[in-house]
Short mmCIF file of C-alpha atoms (C1' of nucleotides) in Angstrom, two decimals:
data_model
loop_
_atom_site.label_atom_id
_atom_site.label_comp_id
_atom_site.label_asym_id
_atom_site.label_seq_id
_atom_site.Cartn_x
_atom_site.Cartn_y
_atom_site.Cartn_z
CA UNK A 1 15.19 0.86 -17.69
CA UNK A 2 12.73 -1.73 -17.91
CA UNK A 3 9.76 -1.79 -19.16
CA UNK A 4 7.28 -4.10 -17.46
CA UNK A 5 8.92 -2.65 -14.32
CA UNK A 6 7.90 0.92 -15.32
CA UNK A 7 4.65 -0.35 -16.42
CA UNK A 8 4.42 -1.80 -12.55
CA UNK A 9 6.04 1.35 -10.45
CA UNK A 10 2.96 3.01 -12.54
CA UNK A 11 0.10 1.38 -11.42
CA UNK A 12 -2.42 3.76 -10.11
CA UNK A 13 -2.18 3.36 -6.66
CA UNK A 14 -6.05 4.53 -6.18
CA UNK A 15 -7.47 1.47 -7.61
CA UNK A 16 -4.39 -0.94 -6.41
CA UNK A 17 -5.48 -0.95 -2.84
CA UNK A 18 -7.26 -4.06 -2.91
CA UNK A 19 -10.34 -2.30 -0.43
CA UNK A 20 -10.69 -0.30 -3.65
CA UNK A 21 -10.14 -2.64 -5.90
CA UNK A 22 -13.50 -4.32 -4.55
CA UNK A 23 -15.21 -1.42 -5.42
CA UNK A 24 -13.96 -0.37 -8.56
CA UNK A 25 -14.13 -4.03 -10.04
CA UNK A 26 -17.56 -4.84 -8.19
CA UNK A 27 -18.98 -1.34 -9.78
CA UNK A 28 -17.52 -1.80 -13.06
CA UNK A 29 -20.08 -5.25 -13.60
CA UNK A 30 -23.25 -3.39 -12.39
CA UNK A 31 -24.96 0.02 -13.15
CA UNK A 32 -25.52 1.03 -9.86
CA UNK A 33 -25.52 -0.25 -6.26
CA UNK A 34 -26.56 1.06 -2.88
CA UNK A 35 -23.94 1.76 0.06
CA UNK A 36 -25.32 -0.81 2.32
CA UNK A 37 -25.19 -3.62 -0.31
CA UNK A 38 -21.30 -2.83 -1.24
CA UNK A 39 -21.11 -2.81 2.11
CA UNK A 40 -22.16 -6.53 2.63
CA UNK A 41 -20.47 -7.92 -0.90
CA UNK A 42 -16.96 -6.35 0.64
CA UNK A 43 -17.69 -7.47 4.26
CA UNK A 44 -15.73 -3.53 4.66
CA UNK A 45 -16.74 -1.44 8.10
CA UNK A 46 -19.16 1.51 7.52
CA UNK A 47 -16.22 4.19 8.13
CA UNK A 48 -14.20 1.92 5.79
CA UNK A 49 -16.18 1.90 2.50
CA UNK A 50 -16.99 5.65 3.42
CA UNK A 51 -13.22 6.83 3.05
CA UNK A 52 -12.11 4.56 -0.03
CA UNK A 53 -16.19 5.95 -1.85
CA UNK A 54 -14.50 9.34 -0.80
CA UNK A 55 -11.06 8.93 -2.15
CA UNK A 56 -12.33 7.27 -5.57
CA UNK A 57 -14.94 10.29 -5.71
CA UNK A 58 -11.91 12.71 -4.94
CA UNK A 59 -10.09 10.94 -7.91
CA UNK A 60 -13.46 11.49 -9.85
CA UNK A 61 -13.54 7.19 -10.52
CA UNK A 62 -16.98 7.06 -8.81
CA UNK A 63 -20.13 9.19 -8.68
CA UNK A 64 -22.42 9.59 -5.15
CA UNK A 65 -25.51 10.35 -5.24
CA UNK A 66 -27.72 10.66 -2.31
CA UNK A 67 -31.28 9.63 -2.32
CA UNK A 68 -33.91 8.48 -0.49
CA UNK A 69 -35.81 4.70 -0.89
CA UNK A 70 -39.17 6.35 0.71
CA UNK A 71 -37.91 8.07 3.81
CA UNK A 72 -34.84 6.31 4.33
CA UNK A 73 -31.84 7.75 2.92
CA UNK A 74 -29.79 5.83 0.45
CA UNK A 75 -26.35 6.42 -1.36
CA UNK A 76 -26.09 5.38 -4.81
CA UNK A 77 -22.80 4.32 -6.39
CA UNK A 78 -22.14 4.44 -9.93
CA UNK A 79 -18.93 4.13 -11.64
CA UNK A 80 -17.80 7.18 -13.43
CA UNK A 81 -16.36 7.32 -17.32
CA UNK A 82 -13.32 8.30 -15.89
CA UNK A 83 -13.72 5.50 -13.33
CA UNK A 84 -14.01 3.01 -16.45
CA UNK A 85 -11.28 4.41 -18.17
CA UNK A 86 -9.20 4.32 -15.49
CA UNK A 87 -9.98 0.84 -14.48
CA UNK A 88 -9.01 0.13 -18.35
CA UNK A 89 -6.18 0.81 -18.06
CA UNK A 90 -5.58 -0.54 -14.77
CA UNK A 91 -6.25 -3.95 -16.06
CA UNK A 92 -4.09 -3.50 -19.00
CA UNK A 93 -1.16 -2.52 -16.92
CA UNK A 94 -1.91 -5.45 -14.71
CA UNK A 95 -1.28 -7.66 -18.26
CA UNK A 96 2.52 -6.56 -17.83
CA UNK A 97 3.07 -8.38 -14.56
CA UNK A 98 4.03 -11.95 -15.31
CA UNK B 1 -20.69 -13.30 -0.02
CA UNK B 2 -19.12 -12.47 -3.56
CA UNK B 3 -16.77 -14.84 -4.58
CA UNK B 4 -14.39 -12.95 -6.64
CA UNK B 5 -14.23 -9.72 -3.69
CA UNK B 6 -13.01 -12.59 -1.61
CA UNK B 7 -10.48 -13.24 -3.68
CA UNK B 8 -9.50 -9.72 -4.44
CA UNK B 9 -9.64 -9.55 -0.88
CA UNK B 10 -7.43 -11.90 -0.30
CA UNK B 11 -4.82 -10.89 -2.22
CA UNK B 12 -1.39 -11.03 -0.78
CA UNK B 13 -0.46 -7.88 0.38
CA UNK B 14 3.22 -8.65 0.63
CA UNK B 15 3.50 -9.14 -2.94
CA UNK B 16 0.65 -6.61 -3.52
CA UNK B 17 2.52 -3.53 -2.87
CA UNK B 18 4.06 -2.12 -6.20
CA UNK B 19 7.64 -1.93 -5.04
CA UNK B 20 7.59 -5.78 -4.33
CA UNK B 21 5.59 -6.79 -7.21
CA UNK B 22 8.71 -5.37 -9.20
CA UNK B 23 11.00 -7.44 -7.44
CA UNK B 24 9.10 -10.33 -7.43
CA UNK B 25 7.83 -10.17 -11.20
CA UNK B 26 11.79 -9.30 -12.02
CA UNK B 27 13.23 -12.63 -9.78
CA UNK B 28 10.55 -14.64 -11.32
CA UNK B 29 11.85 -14.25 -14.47
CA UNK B 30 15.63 -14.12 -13.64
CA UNK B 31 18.12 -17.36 -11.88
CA UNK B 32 19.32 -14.82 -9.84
CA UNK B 33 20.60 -11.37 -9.75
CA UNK B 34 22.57 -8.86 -7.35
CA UNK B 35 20.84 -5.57 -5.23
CA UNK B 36 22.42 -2.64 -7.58
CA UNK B 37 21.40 -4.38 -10.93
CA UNK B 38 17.89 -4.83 -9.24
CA UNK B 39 18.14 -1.19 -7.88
CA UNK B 40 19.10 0.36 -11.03
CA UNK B 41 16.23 -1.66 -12.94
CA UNK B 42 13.26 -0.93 -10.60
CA UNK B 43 15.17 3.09 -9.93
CA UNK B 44 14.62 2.12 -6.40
CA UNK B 45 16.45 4.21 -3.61
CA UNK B 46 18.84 2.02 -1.66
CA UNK B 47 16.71 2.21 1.54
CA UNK B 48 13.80 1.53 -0.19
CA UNK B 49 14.22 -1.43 -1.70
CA UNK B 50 16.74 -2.79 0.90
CA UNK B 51 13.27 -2.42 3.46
CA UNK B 52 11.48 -4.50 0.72
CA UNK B 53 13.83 -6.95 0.22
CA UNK B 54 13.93 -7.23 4.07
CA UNK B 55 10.18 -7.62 4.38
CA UNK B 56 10.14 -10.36 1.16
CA UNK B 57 12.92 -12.90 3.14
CA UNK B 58 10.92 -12.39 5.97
CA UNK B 59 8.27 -13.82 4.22
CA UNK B 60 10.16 -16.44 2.84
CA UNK B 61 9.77 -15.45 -0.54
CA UNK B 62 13.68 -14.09 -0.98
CA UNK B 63 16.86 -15.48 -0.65
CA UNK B 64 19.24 -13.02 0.32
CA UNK B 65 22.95 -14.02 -0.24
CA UNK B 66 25.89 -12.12 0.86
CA UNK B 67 29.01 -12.45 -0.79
CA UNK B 68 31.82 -11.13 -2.77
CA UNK B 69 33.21 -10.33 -6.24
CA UNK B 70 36.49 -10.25 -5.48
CA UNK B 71 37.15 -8.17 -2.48
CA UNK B 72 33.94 -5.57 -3.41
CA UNK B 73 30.95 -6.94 -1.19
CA UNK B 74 28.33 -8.34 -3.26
CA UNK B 75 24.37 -9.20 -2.74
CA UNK B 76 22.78 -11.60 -4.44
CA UNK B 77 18.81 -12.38 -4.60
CA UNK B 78 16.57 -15.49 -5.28
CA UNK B 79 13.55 -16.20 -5.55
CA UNK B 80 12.69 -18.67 -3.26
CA UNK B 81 10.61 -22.12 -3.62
CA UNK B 82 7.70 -20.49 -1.26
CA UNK B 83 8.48 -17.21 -3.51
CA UNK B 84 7.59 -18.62 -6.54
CA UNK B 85 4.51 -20.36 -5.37
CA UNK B 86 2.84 -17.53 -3.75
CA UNK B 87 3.63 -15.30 -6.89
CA UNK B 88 1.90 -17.87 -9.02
CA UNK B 89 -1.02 -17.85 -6.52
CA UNK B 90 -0.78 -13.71 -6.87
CA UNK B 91 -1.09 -14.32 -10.30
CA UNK B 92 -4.31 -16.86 -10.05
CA UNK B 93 -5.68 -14.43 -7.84
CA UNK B 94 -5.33 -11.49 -9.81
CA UNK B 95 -7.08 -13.11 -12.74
CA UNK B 96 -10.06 -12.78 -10.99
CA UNK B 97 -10.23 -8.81 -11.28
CA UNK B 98 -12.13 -8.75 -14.48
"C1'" DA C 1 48.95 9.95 1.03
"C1'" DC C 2 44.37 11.75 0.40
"C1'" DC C 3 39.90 12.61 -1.38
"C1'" DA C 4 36.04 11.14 -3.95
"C1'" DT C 5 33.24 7.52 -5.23
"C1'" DC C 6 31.16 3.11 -5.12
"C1'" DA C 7 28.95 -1.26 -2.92
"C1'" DG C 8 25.63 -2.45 0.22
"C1'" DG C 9 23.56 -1.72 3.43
"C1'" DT C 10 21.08 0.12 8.53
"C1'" DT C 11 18.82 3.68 11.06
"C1'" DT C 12 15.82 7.31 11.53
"C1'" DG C 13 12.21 10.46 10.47
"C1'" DT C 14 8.16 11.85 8.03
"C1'" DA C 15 3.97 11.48 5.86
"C1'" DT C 16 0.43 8.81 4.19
"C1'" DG C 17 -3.03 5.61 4.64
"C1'" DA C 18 -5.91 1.59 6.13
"C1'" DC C 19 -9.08 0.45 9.32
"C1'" DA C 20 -12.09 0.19 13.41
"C1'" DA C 21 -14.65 2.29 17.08
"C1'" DA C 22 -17.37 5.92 18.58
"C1'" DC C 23 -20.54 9.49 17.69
"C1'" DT C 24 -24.62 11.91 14.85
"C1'" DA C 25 -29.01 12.06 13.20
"C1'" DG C 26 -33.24 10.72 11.26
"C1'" DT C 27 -36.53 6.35 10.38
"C1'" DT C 28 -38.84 2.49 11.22
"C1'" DT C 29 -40.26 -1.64 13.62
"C1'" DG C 30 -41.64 -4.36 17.72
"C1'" DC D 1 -40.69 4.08 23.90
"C1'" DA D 2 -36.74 1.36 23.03
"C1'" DA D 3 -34.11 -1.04 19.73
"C1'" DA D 4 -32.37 -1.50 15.23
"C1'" DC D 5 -31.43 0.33 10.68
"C1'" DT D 6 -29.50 3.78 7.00
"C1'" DA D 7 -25.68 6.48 6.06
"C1'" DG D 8 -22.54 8.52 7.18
"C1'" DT D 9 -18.32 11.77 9.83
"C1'" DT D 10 -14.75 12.07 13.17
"C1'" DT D 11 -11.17 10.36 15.79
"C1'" DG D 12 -7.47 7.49 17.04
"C1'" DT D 13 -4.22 3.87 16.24
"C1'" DC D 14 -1.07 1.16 13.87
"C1'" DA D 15 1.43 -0.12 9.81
"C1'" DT D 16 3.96 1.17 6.01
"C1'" DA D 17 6.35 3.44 2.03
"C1'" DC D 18 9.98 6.11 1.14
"C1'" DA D 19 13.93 9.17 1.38
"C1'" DA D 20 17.80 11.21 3.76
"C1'" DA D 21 21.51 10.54 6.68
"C1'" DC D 22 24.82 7.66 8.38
"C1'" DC D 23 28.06 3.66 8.31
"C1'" DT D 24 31.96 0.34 6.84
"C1'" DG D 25 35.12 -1.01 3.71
"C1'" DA D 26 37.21 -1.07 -1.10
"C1'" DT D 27 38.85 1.15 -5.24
"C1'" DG D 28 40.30 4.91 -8.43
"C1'" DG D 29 42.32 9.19 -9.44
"C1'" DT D 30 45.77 12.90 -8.62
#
DNA sequence: ACCATCAGGTTTGTATGACAAACTAGTTTG
DNA sequence: CAAACTAGTTTGTCATACAAACCTGATGGT
């Protein structure tokens, strides 16, 4: 049993997927962000982003909040402790692939 | 257009995928070495990582030998030239995820 | 001689998942 | 009033990961 390999067959497959990855990486540099801007920095369809925001929120990584700029409705993104701790670790597993 | 979601973006999917990245990572390191030494290492199922195996020489990135040792059929696998260049440009790449 | 086991697969089936296109619904701008 | 924008959900398709079953041929044990 190796282990770098283990470290590697471990990765957490919810932040691997690079559409994801975007997300969790962009998020982890900011505070917050709007859906439409994510949107435009991952050049990802609408029904795209959606389902990855809804997978990382199912997986608690990332926290939605839905608000409104004036009338117009707007979806905050904010990356969750978990999220961060997760991510963590992500990149230290990532350290064992060389 | 953010420059390091392009690259995460970009990332090569073949090599991506955590089953490959194992076998890649482990032929990197390695001259060469035979399917049920790599099986045993990564605790692959036979199918499994026969189907990646198949999927990295279609790439180009595996050599896949056939021979014997002795009369008992033997399989032995290489990372090839384009191999080792596009897991060094995985590994570029991936330094961008900060 | 026969049965189990091993090497090294291929084939097949299932289940998940990525992604885009279409549809909703309310808002605002020309 | 029509078009475009925000922010999705739903639906459908296509690819893929993975395991189980099947295969051939060789070897080991009894």
């Amino acid at each position: 049993m190796n282990e770098q390999l283990r470290t590697i067959a471990g990765l957490d497959r919810v932040i691997h997927e690079p559409g994801r990855l975007m997300i969790v990486s962009y998020l982890a540099g900011v505070e917050e962000c709007d859906f439409l801007f994510l949107m435009r920095q991952t050049e990802m369809s609408k029904g795209n982003l959606s389902s990855h925001l809804s997978r990382l929120e199912k997986a608690g990584y990332v926290e939605i909040e839905k608000t409104y700029r004036g009338k117009v409705p707007m979806t905050l993104l904010r990356l969750s402790p978990a999220g961060e701790a997760a991510f963590k670790k992500y990149l230290r597993d990532l350290d064992s692939v060389r």
